[in-house]
Short mmCIF file of C-alpha atoms and ligand atoms in Angstrom, two decimals:
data_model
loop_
_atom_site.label_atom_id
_atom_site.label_comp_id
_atom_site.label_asym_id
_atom_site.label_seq_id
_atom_site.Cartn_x
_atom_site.Cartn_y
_atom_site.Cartn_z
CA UNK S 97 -24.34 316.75 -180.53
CA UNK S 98 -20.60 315.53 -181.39
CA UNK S 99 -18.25 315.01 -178.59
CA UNK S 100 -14.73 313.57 -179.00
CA UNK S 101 -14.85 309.72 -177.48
CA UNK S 102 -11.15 308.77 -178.35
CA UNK S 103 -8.82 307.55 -180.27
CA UNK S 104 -8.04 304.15 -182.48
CA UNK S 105 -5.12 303.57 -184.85
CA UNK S 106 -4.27 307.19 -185.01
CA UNK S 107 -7.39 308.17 -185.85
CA UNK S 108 -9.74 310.26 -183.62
CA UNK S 109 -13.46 308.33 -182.81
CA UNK S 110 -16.43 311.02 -182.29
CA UNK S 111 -19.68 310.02 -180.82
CA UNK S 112 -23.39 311.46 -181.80
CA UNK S 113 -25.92 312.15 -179.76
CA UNK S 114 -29.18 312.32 -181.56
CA UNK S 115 -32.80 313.35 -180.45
CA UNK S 116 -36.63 313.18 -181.36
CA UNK S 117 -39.49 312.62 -178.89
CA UNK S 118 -38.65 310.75 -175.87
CA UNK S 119 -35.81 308.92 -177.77
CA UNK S 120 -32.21 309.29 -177.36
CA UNK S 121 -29.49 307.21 -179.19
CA UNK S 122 -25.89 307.57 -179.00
CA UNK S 123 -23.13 306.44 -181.90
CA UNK S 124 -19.41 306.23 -182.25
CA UNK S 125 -17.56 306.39 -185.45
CA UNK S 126 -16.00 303.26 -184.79
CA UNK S 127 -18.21 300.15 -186.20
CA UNK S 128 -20.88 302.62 -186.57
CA UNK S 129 -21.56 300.99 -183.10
CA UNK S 130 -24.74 302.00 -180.94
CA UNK S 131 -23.48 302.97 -177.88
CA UNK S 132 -26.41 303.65 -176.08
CA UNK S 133 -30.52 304.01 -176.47
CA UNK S 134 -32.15 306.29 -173.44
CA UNK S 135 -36.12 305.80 -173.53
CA UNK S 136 -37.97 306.38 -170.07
CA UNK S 137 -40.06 304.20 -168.66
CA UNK S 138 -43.25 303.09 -167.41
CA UNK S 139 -42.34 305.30 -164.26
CA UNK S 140 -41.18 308.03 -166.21
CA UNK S 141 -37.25 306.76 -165.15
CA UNK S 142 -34.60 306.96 -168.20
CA UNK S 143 -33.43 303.65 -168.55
CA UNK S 144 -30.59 302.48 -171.00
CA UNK S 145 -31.73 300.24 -173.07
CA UNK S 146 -28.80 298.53 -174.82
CA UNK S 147 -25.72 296.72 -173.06
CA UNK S 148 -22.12 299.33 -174.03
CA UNK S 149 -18.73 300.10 -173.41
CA UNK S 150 -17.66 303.69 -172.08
CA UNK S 151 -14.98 303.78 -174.26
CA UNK S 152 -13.07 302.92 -177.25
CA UNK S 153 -10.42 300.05 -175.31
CA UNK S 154 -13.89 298.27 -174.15
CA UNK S 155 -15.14 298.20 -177.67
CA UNK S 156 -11.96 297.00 -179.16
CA UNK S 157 -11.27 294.64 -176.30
CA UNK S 158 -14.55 292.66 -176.50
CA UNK S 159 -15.51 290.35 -179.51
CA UNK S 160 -19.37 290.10 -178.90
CA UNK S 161 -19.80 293.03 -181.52
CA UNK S 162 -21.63 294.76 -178.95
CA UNK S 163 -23.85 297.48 -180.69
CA UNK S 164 -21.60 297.54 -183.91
CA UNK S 165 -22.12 297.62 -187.91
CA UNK S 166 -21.78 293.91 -189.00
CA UNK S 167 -20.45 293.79 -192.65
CA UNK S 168 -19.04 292.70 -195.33
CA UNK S 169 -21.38 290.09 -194.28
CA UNK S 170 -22.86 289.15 -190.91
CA UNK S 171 -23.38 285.88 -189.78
CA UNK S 172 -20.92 282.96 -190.76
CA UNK S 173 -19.37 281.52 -193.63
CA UNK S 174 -18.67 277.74 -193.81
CA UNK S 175 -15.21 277.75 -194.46
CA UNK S 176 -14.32 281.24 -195.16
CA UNK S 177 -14.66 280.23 -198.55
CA UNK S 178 -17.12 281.08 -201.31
CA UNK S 179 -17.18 280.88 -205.25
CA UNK S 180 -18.24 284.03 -207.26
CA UNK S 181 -18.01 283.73 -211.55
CA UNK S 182 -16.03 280.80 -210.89
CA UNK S 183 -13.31 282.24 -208.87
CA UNK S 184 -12.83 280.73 -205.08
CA UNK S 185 -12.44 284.01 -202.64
CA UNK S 186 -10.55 283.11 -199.53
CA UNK S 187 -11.68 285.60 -196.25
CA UNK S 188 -10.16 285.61 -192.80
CA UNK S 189 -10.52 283.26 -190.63
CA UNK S 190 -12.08 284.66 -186.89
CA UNK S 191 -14.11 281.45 -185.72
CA UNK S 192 -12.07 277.99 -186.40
CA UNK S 193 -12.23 277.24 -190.07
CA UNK S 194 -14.87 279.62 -190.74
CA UNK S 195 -15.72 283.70 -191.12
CA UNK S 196 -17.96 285.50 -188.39
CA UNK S 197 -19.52 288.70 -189.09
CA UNK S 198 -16.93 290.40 -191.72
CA UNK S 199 -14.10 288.15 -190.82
CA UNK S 200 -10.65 289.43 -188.74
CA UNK S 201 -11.41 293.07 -188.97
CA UNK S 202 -15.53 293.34 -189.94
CA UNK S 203 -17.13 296.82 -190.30
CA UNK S 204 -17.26 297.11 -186.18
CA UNK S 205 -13.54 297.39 -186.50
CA UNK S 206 -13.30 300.39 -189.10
CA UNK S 207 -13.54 303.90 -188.36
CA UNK S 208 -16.69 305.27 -190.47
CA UNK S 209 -16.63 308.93 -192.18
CA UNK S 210 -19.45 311.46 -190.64
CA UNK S 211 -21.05 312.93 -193.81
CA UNK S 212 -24.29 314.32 -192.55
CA UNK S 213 -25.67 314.92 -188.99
CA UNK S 214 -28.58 316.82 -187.43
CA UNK S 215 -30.34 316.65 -183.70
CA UNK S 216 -32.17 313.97 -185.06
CA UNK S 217 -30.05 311.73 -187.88
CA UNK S 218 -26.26 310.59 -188.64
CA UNK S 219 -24.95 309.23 -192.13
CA UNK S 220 -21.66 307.75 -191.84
CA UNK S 221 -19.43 306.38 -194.82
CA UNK S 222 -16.78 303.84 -194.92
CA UNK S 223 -14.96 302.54 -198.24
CA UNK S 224 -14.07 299.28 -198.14
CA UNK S 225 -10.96 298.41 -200.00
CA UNK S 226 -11.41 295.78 -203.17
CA UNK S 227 -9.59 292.67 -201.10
CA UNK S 228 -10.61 293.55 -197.68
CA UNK S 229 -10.67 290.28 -195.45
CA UNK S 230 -10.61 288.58 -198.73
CA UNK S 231 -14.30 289.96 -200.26
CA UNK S 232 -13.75 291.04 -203.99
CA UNK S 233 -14.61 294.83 -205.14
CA UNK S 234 -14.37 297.88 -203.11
CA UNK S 235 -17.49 298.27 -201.45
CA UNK S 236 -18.76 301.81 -200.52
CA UNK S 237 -21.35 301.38 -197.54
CA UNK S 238 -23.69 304.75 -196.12
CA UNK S 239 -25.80 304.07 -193.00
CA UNK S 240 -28.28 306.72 -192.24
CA UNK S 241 -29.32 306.28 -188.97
CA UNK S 242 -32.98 308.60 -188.25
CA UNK S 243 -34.54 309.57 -184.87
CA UNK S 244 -38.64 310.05 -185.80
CA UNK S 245 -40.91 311.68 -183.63
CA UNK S 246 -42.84 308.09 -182.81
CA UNK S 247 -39.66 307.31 -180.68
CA UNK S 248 -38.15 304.90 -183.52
CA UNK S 249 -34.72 304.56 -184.54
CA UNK S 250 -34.55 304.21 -188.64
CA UNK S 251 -31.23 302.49 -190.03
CA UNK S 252 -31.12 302.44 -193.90
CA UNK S 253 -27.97 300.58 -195.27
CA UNK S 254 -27.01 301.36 -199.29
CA UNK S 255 -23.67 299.52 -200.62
CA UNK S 256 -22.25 299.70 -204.48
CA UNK S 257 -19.37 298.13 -205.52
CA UNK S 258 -16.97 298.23 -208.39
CA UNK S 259 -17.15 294.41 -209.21
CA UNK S 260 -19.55 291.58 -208.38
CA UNK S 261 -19.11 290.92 -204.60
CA UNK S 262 -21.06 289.03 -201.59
CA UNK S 263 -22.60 291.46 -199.11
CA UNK S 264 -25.09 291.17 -195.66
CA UNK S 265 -25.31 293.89 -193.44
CA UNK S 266 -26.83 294.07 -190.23
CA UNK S 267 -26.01 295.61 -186.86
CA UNK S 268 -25.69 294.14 -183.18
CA UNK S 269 -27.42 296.00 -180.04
CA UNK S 270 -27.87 293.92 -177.35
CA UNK S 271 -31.43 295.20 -176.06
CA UNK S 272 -31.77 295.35 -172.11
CA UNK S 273 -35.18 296.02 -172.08
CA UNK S 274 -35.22 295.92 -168.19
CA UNK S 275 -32.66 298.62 -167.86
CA UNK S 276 -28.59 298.44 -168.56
CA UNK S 277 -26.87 296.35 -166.23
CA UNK S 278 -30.04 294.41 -165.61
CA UNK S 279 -30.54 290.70 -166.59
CA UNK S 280 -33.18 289.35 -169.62
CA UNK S 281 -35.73 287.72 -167.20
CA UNK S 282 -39.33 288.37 -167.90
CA UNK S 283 -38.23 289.92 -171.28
CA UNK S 284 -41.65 288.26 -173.62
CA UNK S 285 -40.27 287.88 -177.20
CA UNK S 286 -42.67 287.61 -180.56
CA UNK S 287 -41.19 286.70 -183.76
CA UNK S 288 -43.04 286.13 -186.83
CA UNK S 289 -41.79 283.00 -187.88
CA UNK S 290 -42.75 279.37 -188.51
CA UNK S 291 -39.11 278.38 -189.51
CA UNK S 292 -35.75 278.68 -188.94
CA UNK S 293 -32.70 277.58 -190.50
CA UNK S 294 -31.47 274.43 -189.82
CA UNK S 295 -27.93 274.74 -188.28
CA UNK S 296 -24.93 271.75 -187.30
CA UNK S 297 -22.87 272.05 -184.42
CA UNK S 298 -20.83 275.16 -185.42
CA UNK S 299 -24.33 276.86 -186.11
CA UNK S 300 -24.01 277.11 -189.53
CA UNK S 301 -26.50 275.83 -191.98
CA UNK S 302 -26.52 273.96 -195.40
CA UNK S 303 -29.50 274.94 -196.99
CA UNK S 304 -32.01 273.42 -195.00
CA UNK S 305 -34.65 274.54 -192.66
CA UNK S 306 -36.68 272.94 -189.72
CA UNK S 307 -40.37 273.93 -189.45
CA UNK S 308 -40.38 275.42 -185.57
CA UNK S 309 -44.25 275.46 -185.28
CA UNK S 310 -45.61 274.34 -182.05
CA UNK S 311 -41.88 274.15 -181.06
CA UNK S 312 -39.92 276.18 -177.78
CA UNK S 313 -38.54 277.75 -181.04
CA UNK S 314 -42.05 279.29 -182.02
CA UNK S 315 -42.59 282.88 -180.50
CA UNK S 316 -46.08 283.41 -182.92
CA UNK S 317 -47.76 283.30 -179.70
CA UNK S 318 -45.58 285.50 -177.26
CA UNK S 319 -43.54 284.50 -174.58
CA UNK S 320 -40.61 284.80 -172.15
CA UNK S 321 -37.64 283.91 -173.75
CA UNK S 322 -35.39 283.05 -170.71
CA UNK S 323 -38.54 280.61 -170.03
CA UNK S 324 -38.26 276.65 -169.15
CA UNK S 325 -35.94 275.04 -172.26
CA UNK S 326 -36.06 271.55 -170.93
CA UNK S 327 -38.62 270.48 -173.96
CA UNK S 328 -35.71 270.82 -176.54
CA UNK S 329 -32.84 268.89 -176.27
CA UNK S 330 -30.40 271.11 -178.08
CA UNK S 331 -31.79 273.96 -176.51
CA UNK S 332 -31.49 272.34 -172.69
CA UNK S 333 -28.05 271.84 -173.48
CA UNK S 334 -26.58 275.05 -174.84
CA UNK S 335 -29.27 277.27 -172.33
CA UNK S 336 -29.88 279.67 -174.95
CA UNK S 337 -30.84 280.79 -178.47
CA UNK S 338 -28.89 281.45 -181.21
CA UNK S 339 -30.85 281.07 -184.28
CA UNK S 340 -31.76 282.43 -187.56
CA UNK S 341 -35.18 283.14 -188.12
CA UNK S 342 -37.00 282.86 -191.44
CA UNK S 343 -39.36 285.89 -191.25
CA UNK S 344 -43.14 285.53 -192.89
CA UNK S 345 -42.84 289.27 -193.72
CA UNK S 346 -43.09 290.75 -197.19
CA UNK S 347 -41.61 294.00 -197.73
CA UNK S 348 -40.83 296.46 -194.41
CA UNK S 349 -43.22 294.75 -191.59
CA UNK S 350 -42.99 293.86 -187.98
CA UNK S 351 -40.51 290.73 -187.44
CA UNK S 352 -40.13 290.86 -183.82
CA UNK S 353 -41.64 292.30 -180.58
CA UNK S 354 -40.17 292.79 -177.32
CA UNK S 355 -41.23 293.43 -173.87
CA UNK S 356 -40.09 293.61 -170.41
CA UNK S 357 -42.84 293.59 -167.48
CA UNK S 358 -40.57 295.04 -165.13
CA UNK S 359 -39.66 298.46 -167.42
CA UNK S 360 -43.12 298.23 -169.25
CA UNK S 361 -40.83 299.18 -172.42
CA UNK S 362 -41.77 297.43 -175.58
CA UNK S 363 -39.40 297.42 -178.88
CA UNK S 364 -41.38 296.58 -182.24
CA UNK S 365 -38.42 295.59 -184.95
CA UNK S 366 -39.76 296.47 -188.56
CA UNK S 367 -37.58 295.53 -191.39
CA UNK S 368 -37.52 294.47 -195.21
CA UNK S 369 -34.75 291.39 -194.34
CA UNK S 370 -35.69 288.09 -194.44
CA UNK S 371 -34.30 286.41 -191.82
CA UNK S 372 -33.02 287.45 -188.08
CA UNK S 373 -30.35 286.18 -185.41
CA UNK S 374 -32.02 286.17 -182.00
CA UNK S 375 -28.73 285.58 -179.71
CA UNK S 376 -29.90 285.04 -175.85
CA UNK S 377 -26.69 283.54 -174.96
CA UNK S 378 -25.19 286.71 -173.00
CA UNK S 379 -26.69 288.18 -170.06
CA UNK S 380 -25.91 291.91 -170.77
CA UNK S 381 -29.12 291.55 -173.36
CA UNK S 382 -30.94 289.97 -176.13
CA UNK S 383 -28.78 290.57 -179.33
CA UNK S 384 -31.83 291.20 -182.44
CA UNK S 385 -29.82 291.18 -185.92
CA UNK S 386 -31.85 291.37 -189.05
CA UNK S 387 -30.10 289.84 -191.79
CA UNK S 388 -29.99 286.83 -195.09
CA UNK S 389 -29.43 283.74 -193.46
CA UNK S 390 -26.16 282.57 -192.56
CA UNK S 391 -23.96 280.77 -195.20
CA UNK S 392 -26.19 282.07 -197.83
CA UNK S 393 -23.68 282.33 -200.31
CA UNK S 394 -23.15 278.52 -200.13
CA UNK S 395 -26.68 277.25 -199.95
CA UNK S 396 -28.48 277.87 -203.11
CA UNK S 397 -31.51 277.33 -201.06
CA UNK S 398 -31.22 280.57 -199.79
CA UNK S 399 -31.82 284.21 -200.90
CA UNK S 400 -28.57 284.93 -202.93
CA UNK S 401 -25.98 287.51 -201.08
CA UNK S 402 -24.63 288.40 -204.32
CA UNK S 403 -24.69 292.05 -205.10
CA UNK S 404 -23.65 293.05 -208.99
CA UNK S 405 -21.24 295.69 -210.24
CA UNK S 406 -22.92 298.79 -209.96
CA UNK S 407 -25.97 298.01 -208.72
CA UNK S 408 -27.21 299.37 -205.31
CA UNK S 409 -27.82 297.32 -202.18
CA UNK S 410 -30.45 298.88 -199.79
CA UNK S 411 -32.17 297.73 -196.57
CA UNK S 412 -33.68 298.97 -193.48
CA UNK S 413 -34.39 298.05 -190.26
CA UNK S 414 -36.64 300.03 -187.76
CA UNK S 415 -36.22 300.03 -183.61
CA UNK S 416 -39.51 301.53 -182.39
CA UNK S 417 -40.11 302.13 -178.87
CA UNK S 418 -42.98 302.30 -176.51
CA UNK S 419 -44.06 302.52 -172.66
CA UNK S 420 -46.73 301.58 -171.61
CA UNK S 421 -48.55 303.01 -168.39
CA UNK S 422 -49.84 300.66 -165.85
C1 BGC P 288 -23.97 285.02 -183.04
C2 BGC P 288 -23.48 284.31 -181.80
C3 BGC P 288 -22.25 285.01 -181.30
C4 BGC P 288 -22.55 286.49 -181.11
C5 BGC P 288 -21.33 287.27 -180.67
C6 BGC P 288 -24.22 286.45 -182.72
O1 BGC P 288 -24.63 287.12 -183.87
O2 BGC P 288 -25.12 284.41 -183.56
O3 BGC P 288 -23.21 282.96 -182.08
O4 BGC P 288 -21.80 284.42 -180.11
O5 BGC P 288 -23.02 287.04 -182.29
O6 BGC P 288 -20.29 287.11 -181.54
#
C-alpha cells in the first residue's frame, strides 16, 4: 500500500506498507527510513517494534537517524578527511571536527525514487551527486527491501559509481522489542563477537581492536544488556554501549540475537557485514547497525571502504522475527 505522508523541500514523501506472514513494515521515501515494524506477540497483541516519528517534521527535526538509510558512509570519519589516489577529499562536518553517518545531509536526509513495489517488497533509488558532502563520484544506491513468509525483513544494498569513491551503508531502527514507547529492560542481547574496535574518547578508532572475551562487552553467552555495568569503567561512566563489533561470521550468518521476556519477541540479525554498532544509549530502543568499522578508510587495519569505478557494491542484512509461546 502507498499513502501520501508529506512533504520535504517541495517534494512529496510517500510511505509503503508492505506484508508477508505475520510481518508488517512500514517505509517513507525520505532516508529510506523504517517507520514502523508490527509483529504480534507472545499474547497474540500487535506490538510496534521500532521507536518512529508520525511524520515528516519529527524525522527532520531529530538527529538520532531514527530508522533511516545511513550512507555515503555510516559511522564516523576522523576528521572528515580521507585520501583516495592521492587526492585529500574534504566532507561536512556534523560531529566537531569529524563526519557522522554521511556527513551534513547523509542518505536519511534525501528523498529516495520508488522504482518497484509489491504487498510484500519496495526498491527505492537515489543518485547521489559526484561532490555530495564532499565524497568523490556520483554514487547510484538501490535498496530492495523484501517481506518473506518466515516473518523476516530482507534489505539488499547495491551502489556503482562513476569514479573511485569511499562507501558504507547501513540503516538505523531502533528495536523496542518490548513494545513502542516501552523502555529496553530485560531486552537479552547475543552477539557473535570476541572483539571490538578499539575507540578514543570521540568513539572513533585507529586501527586497533581490544579482545572483549570474558568482558561486560562479550554477549557469546546471552544476556541483558541494560544489566549491572559497574565491572567496566568506561562503561559505568557513559551508562551505555556504543560500540562496533567485529563479527566472527563468514559470509550471510547470524551476528546478533535479541529478546525481550516481557513481549516473548525475538529478532535474529543475519548479515554478510563485518562489523556492527550496538547503540544502547537512548531509551526509545536498541539501535542494531551492520556495517565496516568506523574510520575504516583511515585505518589500514581495517576492511578497505573503497569501492572502484564501475564495480558494484552489494550487501545485505536480514531482520527475522519470532514469538515464542509460553
Ligand atoms: C552512534 C551513536 C549516535 C547514534 C545517533 C549511533 O550509530 O554510534 O554514537 O549517538 O548513532 O546519532
Amino acid at each position: 500500500m502507498k499513502e501520501f505522508f508529506g512533504k520535504y523541500n517541495g517534494q512529496d514523501i510517500y510511505k509503503f506498507t508492505l506484508k508477508n506472514g505475520q510481518l508488517e513494515v512500514d517505509i517513507i521515501t525520505l532516508g529510506g527510513t523504517i517507520t514502523d515494524i508490527r509483529f504480534p506477540d507472545k499474547n497474540g497483541q500487535t506490538q510496534s517494534l521500532i521507536a518512529g516519528y508520525k511524520d515528516v517534521e519529527g524525522y527532520l527535526s531529530c538527529d538520532d537517524y531514527r530508522g533511516a538509510i545511513l550512507g555515503r558512509v555510516a559511522n564516523r570519519i576522523e576528521n572528515a578527511k580521507f585520501i583516495l589516489n592521492g587526492v585529500e577529499y574534504n566532507l561536512t562536518k556534523n560531529e566537531g571536527e569529524n563526519a557522522h553517518h554521511g556527513g551534513k545531509e547523509g542518505f536519511n536526509k534525501k528523498v529516495w525514487e520508488p522504482v518497484d513495489f509489491g504487498n510484500d517488497y519496495l526498491t527505492l533509488f537515489f543518485a547521489s551527486p559526484d561532490g555530495d558532502q564532499g565524497f568523490p563520484g556520483r554514487l547510484e544506491t538501490i535498496v530492495k527491501y523484501t517481506l518473506n513468509a518466515d516473518n523476516s525483513l530482507r534489505i539488499d544494498f547495491n551502489a556503482t559509481s562513476d569514479k573511485d569513491t569511499i562507501i558504507n551503508l547501513s540503516i538505523h531502527p531502533y528495536f523496542s522489542l518490548n513494545g513502542r514507547g516501552e523502555n529496553t529492560d530485560g531486552i537479552i542481547l547475543y552477539v557473535d563477537s570476541d572483539k571490538i574496535t578499539l575507540n578514543d574518547q570521540n568513539n572513533i578508532p585507529h586501527g586497533e581492536f581490544t579482545d572483549i572475551k570474558n568482558t561486560l562487552y562479550d554477549f557469546r553467552l546471552p544476556k541483558e544488556i541494560n544489566g549491572d555495568l559497574s565491572g567496566d569503567k568506561v562503561l559505568y561512566e557513559r551508562g551505555f554501549y556504543d560500540n562496533n563489533f567485529v563479527l566472527n561470521g563468514e559470509g550471510l550468518s547470524k551476528a546478533v540475537e535479541m529478546q525481550s521476556k516481557k513481549t516473548g519477541i525475538s529478532l535474529q540479525v543475519i548479515t554478510d557485514q563485518k562489523g556492527v554498532q550496538i547503540y544502547s544509549g537512548n531509551p526509545i530502543g536498541i539501535a542494531i547497525e551492520t556495517q565496516n568499522f568506523p574510520n575504516s578508510v583511515n585505518c589500514k587495519e581495517y576492511p578497505s571502504p573503497i569501492l572502484k569505478a564501475n564495480d558494484s557494491y552489494n550487501t545485505t542484512t536480514i531482520f527475522a522475527f519470532n514469538n515464542k509461546k509460553d
